Amino acid sequence: MPAASWMRYHEKVLTFNDDIQGSGAVNLAAVLSGVAASGLPLREHRIVVFGAGTAGIGVADQLRDALVADGLSPEQATARIWALDRHGLLTAGQRDIRDFQLRYARAAADVEGWHHDDAISGIPLAEVVARVRPTILIGTSGQGGAFTEDIVRTMAAHADRPIILPMSNPTRLAEAVPADLLAWSEGRALIATGSPFGPVDQGGVTYQVGQANNALVFPGLGLGALVAEADRVTDAMLTAAAHAVAAQTDATIAGAPILPLITQLHETSVAVAVAVARAAADDGVARATVDERIEERIRAAMWTPSYRPIRAV
């Protein structure tokens, strides 16, 4: 469903927008997993989102809600997020700024004296990273190589375990590749990517790279909503899905991915569906009973492909 249609109907019918909510939920899962490994509470992180389209703002919105759930006020949570589009950092009065971006626009007084790049008519990513000293850097820009060595090293100089999520795909549009991110951060970066990447050997450790694929969320989200007979998809259901995905891996183990691998998708979907169904019941939108047998019912509702063996005649 297009973003405009979803905005119009999501409070009335059982629907969700994968570009906005699916991307937001899988990114939130990556952040939650990375935060658990960083040793720093979520509310103390500083987040830069590079790419403030519908997907990027969807990511920002779910992170803002998570920051509120971690104890910040809505205003404090919004202030923890810096978002950039093609004209650089979103600022009040910026030309071509769109309605859905306005909540993340910085007041002119907040960025007085910051370097402006005439080529983009705004404040560039390198300046934002140098000024903000982010602990979390998310790319939804479609600009391959945007996370340069200088930017990553500047970030890593001020973050013990920088969480870096180059989400754009296909691979040629990725803001950075995992091998570079690990090299530039001396193996300290916590990484998930929008495109699939193989393991990376760095400093005697083999790092598995989790792919922030929306498929980690939407099969289980749909299944949980259907088994619970939910009237609609609520924010709490999406947050529950993100927490369920994050719980499927332990990023504190050296080299472990911060997201479950696609090979674990079946069990990840079960965990997501159970969490979503329970959240639907807690939110009062489930028409079916959600009890201790919910996982059994979800597994029974899943389709498992079974193929007959092929023999040459």
Short mmCIF file of N, CA and C in Angstrom, two decimals, residues 55-210:
data_model
loop_
_atom_site.label_atom_id
_atom_site.label_comp_id
_atom_site.label_asym_id
_atom_site.label_seq_id
_atom_site.Cartn_x
_atom_site.Cartn_y
_atom_site.Cartn_z
N ALA A 55 11.07 6.12 4.24
CA ALA A 55 11.69 5.02 4.99
C ALA A 55 12.54 5.57 6.13
N GLY A 56 13.36 6.58 5.84
CA GLY A 56 14.23 7.14 6.87
C GLY A 56 13.46 7.77 8.02
N ILE A 57 12.40 8.49 7.69
CA ILE A 57 11.58 9.09 8.75
C ILE A 57 10.81 8.00 9.50
N GLY A 58 10.40 6.94 8.80
CA GLY A 58 9.78 5.81 9.49
C GLY A 58 10.72 5.20 10.51
N VAL A 59 11.99 5.06 10.12
CA VAL A 59 13.01 4.58 11.05
C VAL A 59 13.14 5.53 12.23
N ALA A 60 13.23 6.82 11.95
CA ALA A 60 13.39 7.82 13.01
C ALA A 60 12.20 7.79 13.97
N ASP A 61 11.00 7.66 13.43
CA ASP A 61 9.81 7.68 14.28
C ASP A 61 9.79 6.50 15.25
N GLN A 62 10.15 5.31 14.77
CA GLN A 62 10.14 4.16 15.67
C GLN A 62 11.26 4.27 16.71
N LEU A 63 12.39 4.85 16.32
CA LEU A 63 13.45 5.07 17.30
C LEU A 63 13.04 6.11 18.33
N ARG A 64 12.35 7.14 17.89
CA ARG A 64 11.86 8.16 18.82
C ARG A 64 10.91 7.52 19.83
N ASP A 65 9.99 6.68 19.37
CA ASP A 65 9.06 6.02 20.28
C ASP A 65 9.80 5.11 21.27
N ALA A 66 10.86 4.44 20.77
CA ALA A 66 11.65 3.58 21.65
C ALA A 66 12.38 4.40 22.71
N LEU A 67 12.86 5.57 22.34
CA LEU A 67 13.52 6.46 23.29
C LEU A 67 12.53 6.94 24.36
N VAL A 68 11.31 7.22 23.94
CA VAL A 68 10.28 7.60 24.91
C VAL A 68 9.99 6.44 25.87
N ALA A 69 9.90 5.24 25.32
CA ALA A 69 9.66 4.06 26.16
C ALA A 69 10.82 3.83 27.13
N ASP A 70 12.01 4.35 26.78
CA ASP A 70 13.18 4.19 27.66
C ASP A 70 13.32 5.34 28.65
N GLY A 71 12.31 6.21 28.71
CA GLY A 71 12.29 7.19 29.78
C GLY A 71 12.39 8.65 29.38
N LEU A 72 12.59 8.94 28.09
CA LEU A 72 12.67 10.34 27.67
C LEU A 72 11.29 10.90 27.36
N SER A 73 11.17 12.21 27.42
CA SER A 73 9.95 12.87 26.96
C SER A 73 9.96 12.86 25.44
N PRO A 74 8.81 13.06 24.78
CA PRO A 74 8.82 13.13 23.31
C PRO A 74 9.77 14.19 22.78
N GLU A 75 9.85 15.32 23.45
CA GLU A 75 10.74 16.39 23.00
C GLU A 75 12.20 15.98 23.16
N GLN A 76 12.52 15.35 24.27
CA GLN A 76 13.90 14.90 24.48
C GLN A 76 14.27 13.81 23.47
N ALA A 77 13.33 12.93 23.19
CA ALA A 77 13.60 11.85 22.25
C ALA A 77 13.85 12.39 20.85
N THR A 78 13.01 13.32 20.42
CA THR A 78 13.19 13.91 19.09
C THR A 78 14.54 14.62 18.99
N ALA A 79 14.96 15.26 20.07
CA ALA A 79 16.22 15.99 20.07
C ALA A 79 17.42 15.07 19.99
N ARG A 80 17.24 13.78 20.24
CA ARG A 80 18.33 12.80 20.15
C ARG A 80 18.54 12.31 18.72
N ILE A 81 17.73 12.78 17.77
CA ILE A 81 17.78 12.29 16.39
C ILE A 81 18.08 13.45 15.45
N TRP A 82 19.09 13.28 14.61
CA TRP A 82 19.43 14.24 13.57
C TRP A 82 19.20 13.57 12.22
N ALA A 83 18.40 14.17 11.36
CA ALA A 83 18.04 13.57 10.07
C ALA A 83 18.51 14.46 8.93
N LEU A 84 19.01 13.82 7.87
CA LEU A 84 19.52 14.54 6.70
C LEU A 84 18.85 14.05 5.44
N ASP A 85 18.55 14.99 4.52
CA ASP A 85 18.08 14.61 3.19
C ASP A 85 19.08 15.14 2.16
N ARG A 86 18.66 15.31 0.93
CA ARG A 86 19.60 15.69 -0.13
C ARG A 86 20.15 17.10 0.05
N HIS A 87 19.50 17.90 0.88
CA HIS A 87 20.01 19.23 1.19
C HIS A 87 20.73 19.26 2.53
N GLY A 88 21.11 18.10 3.03
CA GLY A 88 21.83 18.04 4.30
C GLY A 88 20.90 17.96 5.50
N LEU A 89 21.41 18.40 6.64
CA LEU A 89 20.66 18.34 7.89
C LEU A 89 19.33 19.08 7.76
N LEU A 90 18.25 18.44 8.20
CA LEU A 90 16.95 19.10 8.18
C LEU A 90 16.98 20.27 9.15
N THR A 91 16.67 21.46 8.64
CA THR A 91 16.66 22.66 9.46
C THR A 91 15.40 23.48 9.16
N ALA A 92 14.97 24.22 10.16
CA ALA A 92 13.78 25.06 10.00
C ALA A 92 14.00 26.06 8.87
N GLY A 93 13.02 26.18 7.99
CA GLY A 93 13.12 27.12 6.89
C GLY A 93 13.85 26.58 5.68
N GLN A 94 14.34 25.34 5.78
CA GLN A 94 15.06 24.73 4.65
C GLN A 94 14.13 24.60 3.45
N ARG A 95 14.66 24.88 2.25
CA ARG A 95 13.82 24.78 1.06
C ARG A 95 13.48 23.32 0.77
N ASP A 96 12.29 23.13 0.25
CA ASP A 96 11.79 21.82 -0.15
C ASP A 96 11.55 20.86 1.01
N ILE A 97 11.59 21.32 2.25
CA ILE A 97 11.32 20.42 3.36
C ILE A 97 9.86 20.01 3.32
N ARG A 98 9.58 18.75 3.63
CA ARG A 98 8.24 18.19 3.53
C ARG A 98 7.61 18.07 4.90
N ASP A 99 6.29 18.01 4.90
CA ASP A 99 5.56 18.02 6.17
C ASP A 99 6.02 16.92 7.12
N PHE A 100 6.23 15.71 6.60
CA PHE A 100 6.56 14.60 7.48
C PHE A 100 8.00 14.69 8.03
N GLN A 101 8.79 15.62 7.48
CA GLN A 101 10.16 15.82 7.97
C GLN A 101 10.27 16.90 9.04
N LEU A 102 9.23 17.74 9.15
CA LEU A 102 9.33 18.95 9.97
C LEU A 102 9.65 18.66 11.43
N ARG A 103 9.16 17.56 11.96
CA ARG A 103 9.37 17.30 13.39
C ARG A 103 10.85 17.08 13.73
N TYR A 104 11.68 16.78 12.73
CA TYR A 104 13.10 16.58 12.98
C TYR A 104 13.96 17.76 12.51
N ALA A 105 13.33 18.84 12.08
CA ALA A 105 14.08 20.01 11.62
C ALA A 105 14.68 20.75 12.81
N ARG A 106 15.96 21.07 12.70
CA ARG A 106 16.67 21.78 13.76
C ARG A 106 16.46 23.28 13.64
N ALA A 107 16.29 23.94 14.77
CA ALA A 107 16.18 25.40 14.77
C ALA A 107 17.49 26.02 14.32
N ALA A 108 17.41 27.17 13.67
CA ALA A 108 18.60 27.83 13.15
C ALA A 108 19.61 28.09 14.26
N ALA A 109 19.12 28.44 15.45
CA ALA A 109 20.03 28.73 16.56
C ALA A 109 20.83 27.50 16.98
N ASP A 110 20.26 26.32 16.78
CA ASP A 110 20.94 25.08 17.18
C ASP A 110 22.16 24.78 16.31
N VAL A 111 22.17 25.28 15.08
CA VAL A 111 23.24 24.95 14.15
C VAL A 111 24.01 26.19 13.70
N GLU A 112 23.91 27.25 14.48
CA GLU A 112 24.62 28.48 14.13
C GLU A 112 26.13 28.22 14.13
N GLY A 113 26.79 28.61 13.06
CA GLY A 113 28.23 28.42 12.97
C GLY A 113 28.65 27.10 12.36
N TRP A 114 27.68 26.22 12.08
CA TRP A 114 28.02 24.94 11.46
C TRP A 114 28.36 25.18 9.98
N HIS A 115 29.26 24.36 9.46
CA HIS A 115 29.68 24.49 8.07
C HIS A 115 28.56 24.12 7.10
N HIS A 116 28.32 24.98 6.12
CA HIS A 116 27.37 24.72 5.04
C HIS A 116 28.12 24.37 3.76
N ASP A 117 27.60 23.39 3.05
CA ASP A 117 28.19 22.99 1.77
C ASP A 117 27.32 23.57 0.66
N ASP A 118 27.89 24.48 -0.12
CA ASP A 118 27.11 25.13 -1.18
C ASP A 118 26.62 24.12 -2.22
N ALA A 119 27.33 23.00 -2.38
CA ALA A 119 26.94 22.01 -3.39
C ALA A 119 25.59 21.37 -3.07
N ILE A 120 25.25 21.28 -1.79
CA ILE A 120 23.95 20.71 -1.40
C ILE A 120 23.04 21.75 -0.77
N SER A 121 23.53 22.96 -0.63
CA SER A 121 22.76 24.06 -0.02
C SER A 121 22.36 23.74 1.41
N GLY A 122 23.27 23.11 2.14
CA GLY A 122 22.94 22.77 3.52
C GLY A 122 24.14 22.23 4.26
N ILE A 123 23.89 21.66 5.45
CA ILE A 123 24.94 21.14 6.34
C ILE A 123 25.19 19.67 5.99
N PRO A 124 26.41 19.31 5.59
CA PRO A 124 26.68 17.95 5.12
C PRO A 124 26.86 16.95 6.25
N LEU A 125 26.86 15.68 5.87
CA LEU A 125 26.97 14.59 6.84
C LEU A 125 28.25 14.68 7.66
N ALA A 126 29.37 14.96 7.02
CA ALA A 126 30.64 15.01 7.75
C ALA A 126 30.59 16.03 8.88
N GLU A 127 29.97 17.19 8.62
CA GLU A 127 29.85 18.22 9.65
C GLU A 127 28.94 17.77 10.78
N VAL A 128 27.84 17.11 10.43
CA VAL A 128 26.90 16.63 11.45
C VAL A 128 27.58 15.61 12.35
N VAL A 129 28.31 14.67 11.76
CA VAL A 129 29.00 13.65 12.56
C VAL A 129 30.04 14.29 13.46
N ALA A 130 30.79 15.26 12.95
CA ALA A 130 31.81 15.92 13.76
C ALA A 130 31.20 16.70 14.92
N ARG A 131 30.05 17.32 14.68
CA ARG A 131 29.40 18.14 15.71
C ARG A 131 28.61 17.31 16.71
N VAL A 132 27.88 16.33 16.20
CA VAL A 132 26.95 15.56 17.03
C VAL A 132 27.65 14.45 17.80
N ARG A 133 28.71 13.89 17.20
CA ARG A 133 29.38 12.72 17.75
C ARG A 133 28.39 11.58 17.97
N PRO A 134 27.75 11.12 16.90
CA PRO A 134 26.72 10.09 17.05
C PRO A 134 27.29 8.76 17.51
N THR A 135 26.45 8.01 18.19
CA THR A 135 26.79 6.63 18.55
C THR A 135 26.09 5.64 17.63
N ILE A 136 25.07 6.13 16.90
CA ILE A 136 24.32 5.32 15.94
C ILE A 136 24.22 6.10 14.63
N LEU A 137 24.61 5.45 13.53
CA LEU A 137 24.57 6.07 12.20
C LEU A 137 23.82 5.14 11.27
N ILE A 138 22.72 5.65 10.70
CA ILE A 138 21.84 4.84 9.86
C ILE A 138 21.78 5.44 8.47
N GLY A 139 21.95 4.62 7.45
CA GLY A 139 21.89 5.09 6.08
C GLY A 139 20.68 4.56 5.34
N THR A 140 19.84 5.47 4.88
CA THR A 140 18.68 5.13 4.04
C THR A 140 18.65 6.07 2.85
N SER A 141 19.84 6.38 2.33
CA SER A 141 19.99 7.46 1.35
C SER A 141 20.06 6.99 -0.09
N GLY A 142 20.48 5.74 -0.32
CA GLY A 142 20.73 5.28 -1.68
C GLY A 142 21.98 5.89 -2.28
N GLN A 143 22.87 6.42 -1.46
CA GLN A 143 24.12 7.03 -1.92
C GLN A 143 25.29 6.13 -1.56
N GLY A 144 25.72 5.32 -2.53
CA GLY A 144 26.80 4.39 -2.28
C GLY A 144 28.07 5.07 -1.82
N GLY A 145 28.69 4.53 -0.77
CA GLY A 145 29.95 5.06 -0.27
C GLY A 145 29.85 6.33 0.54
N ALA A 146 28.64 6.72 0.93
CA ALA A 146 28.47 7.99 1.66
C ALA A 146 29.15 7.98 3.03
N PHE A 147 29.25 6.80 3.64
CA PHE A 147 29.94 6.70 4.93
C PHE A 147 31.43 6.50 4.65
N THR A 148 32.13 7.60 4.50
CA THR A 148 33.54 7.57 4.12
C THR A 148 34.43 7.19 5.30
N GLU A 149 35.69 6.92 5.00
CA GLU A 149 36.64 6.59 6.06
C GLU A 149 36.74 7.70 7.08
N ASP A 150 36.81 8.94 6.64
CA ASP A 150 36.92 10.06 7.57
C ASP A 150 35.70 10.14 8.49
N ILE A 151 34.51 9.95 7.92
CA ILE A 151 33.28 10.02 8.71
C ILE A 151 33.25 8.90 9.74
N VAL A 152 33.58 7.70 9.32
CA VAL A 152 33.52 6.55 10.24
C VAL A 152 34.59 6.67 11.32
N ARG A 153 35.79 7.10 10.96
CA ARG A 153 36.84 7.25 11.97
C ARG A 153 36.49 8.37 12.96
N THR A 154 35.87 9.44 12.49
CA THR A 154 35.43 10.50 13.39
C THR A 154 34.40 9.97 14.37
N MET A 155 33.45 9.21 13.87
CA MET A 155 32.43 8.62 14.73
C MET A 155 33.05 7.66 15.74
N ALA A 156 33.93 6.77 15.25
CA ALA A 156 34.52 5.75 16.11
C ALA A 156 35.43 6.34 17.18
N ALA A 157 35.94 7.54 16.94
CA ALA A 157 36.80 8.19 17.94
C ALA A 157 36.02 8.59 19.18
N HIS A 158 34.70 8.69 19.07
CA HIS A 158 33.88 9.14 20.19
C HIS A 158 32.84 8.10 20.63
N ALA A 159 32.93 6.89 20.10
CA ALA A 159 31.98 5.82 20.47
C ALA A 159 32.75 4.52 20.63
N ASP A 160 32.64 3.90 21.79
CA ASP A 160 33.34 2.65 22.02
C ASP A 160 32.86 1.55 21.08
N ARG A 161 31.54 1.46 20.89
CA ARG A 161 30.97 0.46 19.99
C ARG A 161 29.99 1.17 19.05
N PRO A 162 30.50 1.85 18.02
CA PRO A 162 29.60 2.56 17.10
C PRO A 162 28.66 1.59 16.39
N ILE A 163 27.40 1.94 16.36
CA ILE A 163 26.38 1.14 15.67
C ILE A 163 26.16 1.77 14.30
N ILE A 164 26.53 1.06 13.24
CA ILE A 164 26.49 1.62 11.89
C ILE A 164 25.65 0.71 11.00
N LEU A 165 24.60 1.28 10.43
CA LEU A 165 23.63 0.50 9.66
C LEU A 165 23.48 1.10 8.26
N PRO A 166 24.30 0.67 7.30
CA PRO A 166 24.13 1.11 5.91
C PRO A 166 23.02 0.30 5.25
N MET A 167 21.82 0.86 5.21
CA MET A 167 20.63 0.09 4.86
C MET A 167 20.29 0.07 3.38
N SER A 168 20.88 0.96 2.60
CA SER A 168 20.47 1.06 1.20
C SER A 168 20.89 -0.17 0.40
N ASN A 169 20.06 -0.55 -0.55
CA ASN A 169 20.36 -1.67 -1.42
C ASN A 169 19.90 -1.33 -2.84
N PRO A 170 20.42 -2.01 -3.87
CA PRO A 170 21.35 -3.14 -3.82
C PRO A 170 22.74 -2.73 -3.34
N THR A 171 23.67 -3.67 -3.41
CA THR A 171 24.99 -3.50 -2.82
C THR A 171 25.69 -2.24 -3.29
N ARG A 172 25.56 -1.89 -4.57
CA ARG A 172 26.27 -0.72 -5.09
C ARG A 172 25.77 0.58 -4.46
N LEU A 173 24.60 0.55 -3.84
CA LEU A 173 24.07 1.75 -3.19
C LEU A 173 24.31 1.78 -1.68
N ALA A 174 24.95 0.74 -1.16
CA ALA A 174 25.22 0.70 0.28
C ALA A 174 26.13 1.87 0.68
N GLU A 175 25.78 2.51 1.77
CA GLU A 175 26.57 3.66 2.23
C GLU A 175 28.00 3.28 2.61
N ALA A 176 28.22 2.00 2.93
CA ALA A 176 29.57 1.49 3.22
C ALA A 176 29.48 -0.04 3.21
N VAL A 177 30.62 -0.69 3.12
CA VAL A 177 30.65 -2.15 3.16
C VAL A 177 31.24 -2.59 4.50
N PRO A 178 30.81 -3.73 5.03
CA PRO A 178 31.23 -4.14 6.36
C PRO A 178 32.74 -4.25 6.55
N ALA A 179 33.45 -4.75 5.55
CA ALA A 179 34.90 -4.89 5.71
C ALA A 179 35.56 -3.55 6.00
N ASP A 180 35.13 -2.51 5.31
CA ASP A 180 35.69 -1.18 5.54
C ASP A 180 35.29 -0.66 6.93
N LEU A 181 34.04 -0.83 7.29
CA LEU A 181 33.57 -0.33 8.58
C LEU A 181 34.34 -0.97 9.73
N LEU A 182 34.59 -2.27 9.63
CA LEU A 182 35.34 -2.97 10.67
C LEU A 182 36.80 -2.52 10.68
N ALA A 183 37.39 -2.32 9.51
CA ALA A 183 38.79 -1.87 9.45
C ALA A 183 38.93 -0.47 10.02
N TRP A 184 38.01 0.43 9.64
CA TRP A 184 38.11 1.83 10.07
C TRP A 184 37.80 2.02 11.55
N SER A 185 37.11 1.04 12.16
CA SER A 185 36.76 1.14 13.57
C SER A 185 37.57 0.17 14.44
N GLU A 186 38.60 -0.45 13.84
CA GLU A 186 39.42 -1.45 14.55
C GLU A 186 38.56 -2.57 15.12
N GLY A 187 37.56 -2.98 14.35
CA GLY A 187 36.73 -4.12 14.74
C GLY A 187 35.67 -3.81 15.78
N ARG A 188 35.48 -2.53 16.11
CA ARG A 188 34.54 -2.17 17.18
C ARG A 188 33.12 -1.91 16.69
N ALA A 189 32.94 -1.69 15.40
CA ALA A 189 31.62 -1.33 14.88
C ALA A 189 30.65 -2.51 14.99
N LEU A 190 29.42 -2.18 15.33
CA LEU A 190 28.30 -3.13 15.33
C LEU A 190 27.49 -2.84 14.08
N ILE A 191 27.38 -3.82 13.19
CA ILE A 191 26.94 -3.55 11.82
C ILE A 191 25.77 -4.45 11.43
N ALA A 192 24.80 -3.85 10.73
CA ALA A 192 23.80 -4.60 9.96
C ALA A 192 23.64 -3.85 8.65
N THR A 193 23.33 -4.56 7.59
CA THR A 193 23.29 -3.96 6.25
C THR A 193 21.97 -4.27 5.56
N GLY A 194 21.63 -3.43 4.58
CA GLY A 194 20.42 -3.67 3.81
C GLY A 194 20.62 -4.71 2.73
N SER A 195 21.86 -4.88 2.26
CA SER A 195 22.20 -5.89 1.27
C SER A 195 22.92 -7.05 1.95
N PRO A 196 22.90 -8.24 1.35
CA PRO A 196 23.60 -9.37 1.96
C PRO A 196 25.11 -9.26 1.78
N PHE A 197 25.86 -9.51 2.85
CA PHE A 197 27.32 -9.55 2.80
C PHE A 197 27.80 -10.80 3.52
N GLY A 198 28.88 -11.37 3.04
CA GLY A 198 29.46 -12.54 3.68
C GLY A 198 30.24 -12.18 4.92
N PRO A 199 30.73 -13.20 5.65
CA PRO A 199 31.53 -12.95 6.86
C PRO A 199 32.79 -12.16 6.55
N VAL A 200 33.27 -11.44 7.55
CA VAL A 200 34.47 -10.61 7.42
C VAL A 200 35.47 -11.03 8.49
N ASP A 201 36.70 -11.31 8.08
CA ASP A 201 37.77 -11.61 9.02
C ASP A 201 38.52 -10.33 9.36
N GLN A 202 38.57 -10.02 10.65
CA GLN A 202 39.22 -8.78 11.09
C GLN A 202 39.86 -9.03 12.45
N GLY A 203 41.19 -8.85 12.53
CA GLY A 203 41.88 -8.98 13.81
C GLY A 203 41.73 -10.33 14.46
N GLY A 204 41.68 -11.39 13.65
CA GLY A 204 41.57 -12.73 14.19
C GLY A 204 40.16 -13.16 14.56
N VAL A 205 39.18 -12.33 14.28
CA VAL A 205 37.77 -12.64 14.56
C VAL A 205 37.01 -12.69 13.25
N THR A 206 36.12 -13.68 13.11
CA THR A 206 35.25 -13.75 11.95
C THR A 206 33.91 -13.14 12.33
N TYR A 207 33.55 -12.06 11.65
CA TYR A 207 32.33 -11.32 11.94
C TYR A 207 31.22 -11.75 10.97
N GLN A 208 30.11 -12.22 11.52
CA GLN A 208 28.92 -12.48 10.71
C GLN A 208 28.14 -11.18 10.57
N VAL A 209 27.70 -10.90 9.37
CA VAL A 209 27.00 -9.63 9.11
C VAL A 209 25.50 -9.91 8.92
N GLY A 210 24.70 -9.41 9.84
CA GLY A 210 23.26 -9.58 9.72
C GLY A 210 22.67 -8.64 8.68
#
